[in-house]
Amino acid sequence: MPAYIILDIDVTDAATYEDYKKLTPGSLQPYDGKFIVRGGAVTPLEGDWNPTRIVVLEFPTMHKAKAWWTSDEYAPAKTLRQSASRTQMIAVEGV
């Protein structure tokens, strides 16, 4: 069953975040992850949620999604993201 990691990111340091964006794609490959959404325009439709940057990653399984998030491959990028943004992140199984 596919799994998705969904991030709501408020970038606080644009230069460092650009470095993060360069590191992340390579870290996804060993876990068969891919970008579905990567910071496109956001249009609120209901409620008061107004995120500035949405990212959605797809993995073939929840196991691979969690393994990527805790991986040595992603660790350097994760450190950059955490220093350059405020992030809300969830993992959810698809159907």
Short mmCIF file of the C-alpha atoms (twelve columns), coordinates in Angstrom:
data_MODEL
# 
_entry.id   MODEL 
# 
loop_
_atom_site.group_PDB 
_atom_site.id 
_atom_site.type_symbol 
_atom_site.label_atom_id 
_atom_site.label_alt_id 
_atom_site.label_comp_id 
_atom_site.label_asym_id 
_atom_site.label_seq_id 
_atom_site.Cartn_x 
_atom_site.Cartn_y 
_atom_site.Cartn_z 
_atom_site.pdbx_PDB_model_num 
ATOM 1  C CA . MET A 1  0.000   0.000  0.000  1 
ATOM 2  C CA . PRO A 2  1.507   3.402  -0.909 1 
ATOM 3  C CA . ALA A 3  2.324   5.923  1.788  1 
ATOM 4  C CA . TYR A 4  2.656   9.672  1.629  1 
ATOM 5  C CA . ILE A 5  4.634   12.147 3.667  1 
ATOM 6  C CA . ILE A 6  2.950   15.543 3.671  1 
ATOM 7  C CA . LEU A 7  4.812   18.639 4.795  1 
ATOM 8  C CA . ASP A 8  3.590   22.155 5.500  1 
ATOM 9  C CA . ILE A 9  6.760   24.241 5.451  1 
ATOM 10 C CA . ASP A 10 7.293   27.847 6.519  1 
ATOM 11 C CA . VAL A 11 10.749  28.756 5.184  1 
ATOM 12 C CA . THR A 12 12.647  31.082 7.539  1 
ATOM 13 C CA . ASP A 13 16.076  31.012 5.821  1 
ATOM 14 C CA . ALA A 14 15.719  30.885 2.038  1 
ATOM 15 C CA . ALA A 15 19.421  30.408 1.237  1 
ATOM 16 C CA . THR A 16 19.820  27.407 3.550  1 
ATOM 17 C CA . TYR A 17 16.525  25.974 2.336  1 
ATOM 18 C CA . GLU A 18 17.831  26.067 -1.255 1 
ATOM 19 C CA . ASP A 19 20.727  23.857 -0.101 1 
ATOM 20 C CA . TYR A 20 18.182  21.493 1.467  1 
ATOM 21 C CA . LYS A 21 16.262  21.260 -1.803 1 
ATOM 22 C CA . LYS A 22 19.437  20.175 -3.620 1 
ATOM 23 C CA . LEU A 23 20.198  17.355 -1.148 1 
ATOM 24 C CA . THR A 24 16.762  15.812 -0.776 1 
ATOM 25 C CA . PRO A 25 16.121  14.153 -4.188 1 
ATOM 26 C CA . GLY A 26 19.143  11.851 -3.936 1 
ATOM 27 C CA . SER A 27 18.096  10.725 -0.459 1 
ATOM 28 C CA . LEU A 28 14.728  9.532  -1.785 1 
ATOM 29 C CA . GLN A 29 16.125  7.145  -4.401 1 
ATOM 30 C CA . PRO A 30 17.160  4.234  -2.112 1 
ATOM 31 C CA . TYR A 31 13.625  4.237  -0.639 1 
ATOM 32 C CA . ASP A 32 11.791  4.479  -3.980 1 
ATOM 33 C CA . GLY A 33 10.390  7.829  -2.926 1 
ATOM 34 C CA . LYS A 34 9.309   10.584 -5.288 1 
ATOM 35 C CA . PHE A 35 7.901   14.076 -5.192 1 
ATOM 36 C CA . ILE A 36 4.192   14.411 -5.974 1 
ATOM 37 C CA . VAL A 37 3.973   18.088 -4.945 1 
ATOM 38 C CA . ARG A 38 6.974   20.319 -4.419 1 
ATOM 39 C CA . GLY A 39 6.026   23.836 -3.463 1 
ATOM 40 C CA . GLY A 40 3.443   24.729 -6.108 1 
ATOM 41 C CA . ALA A 41 0.860   27.457 -5.716 1 
ATOM 42 C CA . VAL A 42 -1.541  26.890 -2.815 1 
ATOM 43 C CA . THR A 43 -5.214  27.842 -3.063 1 
ATOM 44 C CA . PRO A 44 -7.171  27.569 0.206  1 
ATOM 45 C CA . LEU A 45 -10.680 26.194 -0.366 1 
ATOM 46 C CA . GLU A 46 -12.118 25.767 3.145  1 
ATOM 47 C CA . GLY A 47 -11.169 26.689 6.670  1 
ATOM 48 C CA . ASP A 48 -8.398  28.978 7.823  1 
ATOM 49 C CA . TRP A 49 -5.387  26.850 6.843  1 
ATOM 50 C CA . ASN A 50 -3.117  28.965 4.628  1 
ATOM 51 C CA . PRO A 51 0.226   27.157 4.202  1 
ATOM 52 C CA . THR A 52 3.061   28.814 2.328  1 
ATOM 53 C CA . ARG A 53 4.763   25.688 0.951  1 
ATOM 54 C CA . ILE A 54 3.319   22.187 0.631  1 
ATOM 55 C CA . VAL A 55 5.424   19.138 -0.237 1 
ATOM 56 C CA . VAL A 56 4.012   15.644 -0.793 1 
ATOM 57 C CA . LEU A 57 6.277   12.609 -1.134 1 
ATOM 58 C CA . GLU A 58 5.113   9.175  -2.254 1 
ATOM 59 C CA . PHE A 59 6.666   5.876  -1.169 1 
ATOM 60 C CA . PRO A 60 5.618   2.320  -2.051 1 
ATOM 61 C CA . THR A 61 5.060   1.453  1.647  1 
ATOM 62 C CA . MET A 62 4.840   3.116  5.054  1 
ATOM 63 C CA . HIS A 63 7.913   1.140  6.071  1 
ATOM 64 C CA . LYS A 64 9.973   2.787  3.301  1 
ATOM 65 C CA . ALA A 65 8.564   6.238  4.122  1 
ATOM 66 C CA . LYS A 66 9.576   5.948  7.772  1 
ATOM 67 C CA . ALA A 67 12.923  4.381  6.857  1 
ATOM 68 C CA . TRP A 68 13.706  7.354  4.601  1 
ATOM 69 C CA . TRP A 69 12.764  9.879  7.280  1 
ATOM 70 C CA . THR A 70 15.146  8.258  9.796  1 
ATOM 71 C CA . SER A 71 17.860  7.390  7.247  1 
ATOM 72 C CA . ASP A 72 21.509  8.375  7.130  1 
ATOM 73 C CA . GLU A 73 20.906  9.453  3.521  1 
ATOM 74 C CA . TYR A 74 18.324  12.051 4.561  1 
ATOM 75 C CA . ALA A 75 19.976  13.167 7.835  1 
ATOM 76 C CA . PRO A 76 22.119  15.999 6.375  1 
ATOM 77 C CA . ALA A 77 19.168  17.408 4.426  1 
ATOM 78 C CA . LYS A 78 16.846  17.046 7.431  1 
ATOM 79 C CA . THR A 79 19.247  19.063 9.583  1 
ATOM 80 C CA . LEU A 80 19.273  21.844 6.977  1 
ATOM 81 C CA . ARG A 81 15.469  21.846 6.690  1 
ATOM 82 C CA . GLN A 82 15.025  21.980 10.440 1 
ATOM 83 C CA . SER A 83 17.412  24.934 10.697 1 
ATOM 84 C CA . ALA A 84 15.838  26.819 7.776  1 
ATOM 85 C CA . SER A 85 12.119  26.330 8.360  1 
ATOM 86 C CA . ARG A 86 9.245   25.555 10.668 1 
ATOM 87 C CA . THR A 87 7.653   22.333 9.484  1 
ATOM 88 C CA . GLN A 88 4.516   20.335 10.166 1 
ATOM 89 C CA . MET A 89 4.861   16.771 8.812  1 
ATOM 90 C CA . ILE A 90 2.688   13.682 8.741  1 
ATOM 91 C CA . ALA A 91 2.870   10.229 7.160  1 
ATOM 92 C CA . VAL A 92 -0.347  8.698  5.892  1 
ATOM 93 C CA . GLU A 93 -1.189  5.437  4.137  1 
ATOM 94 C CA . GLY A 94 -2.863  5.591  0.751  1 
ATOM 95 C CA . VAL A 95 -5.697  3.383  -0.435 1 
# 
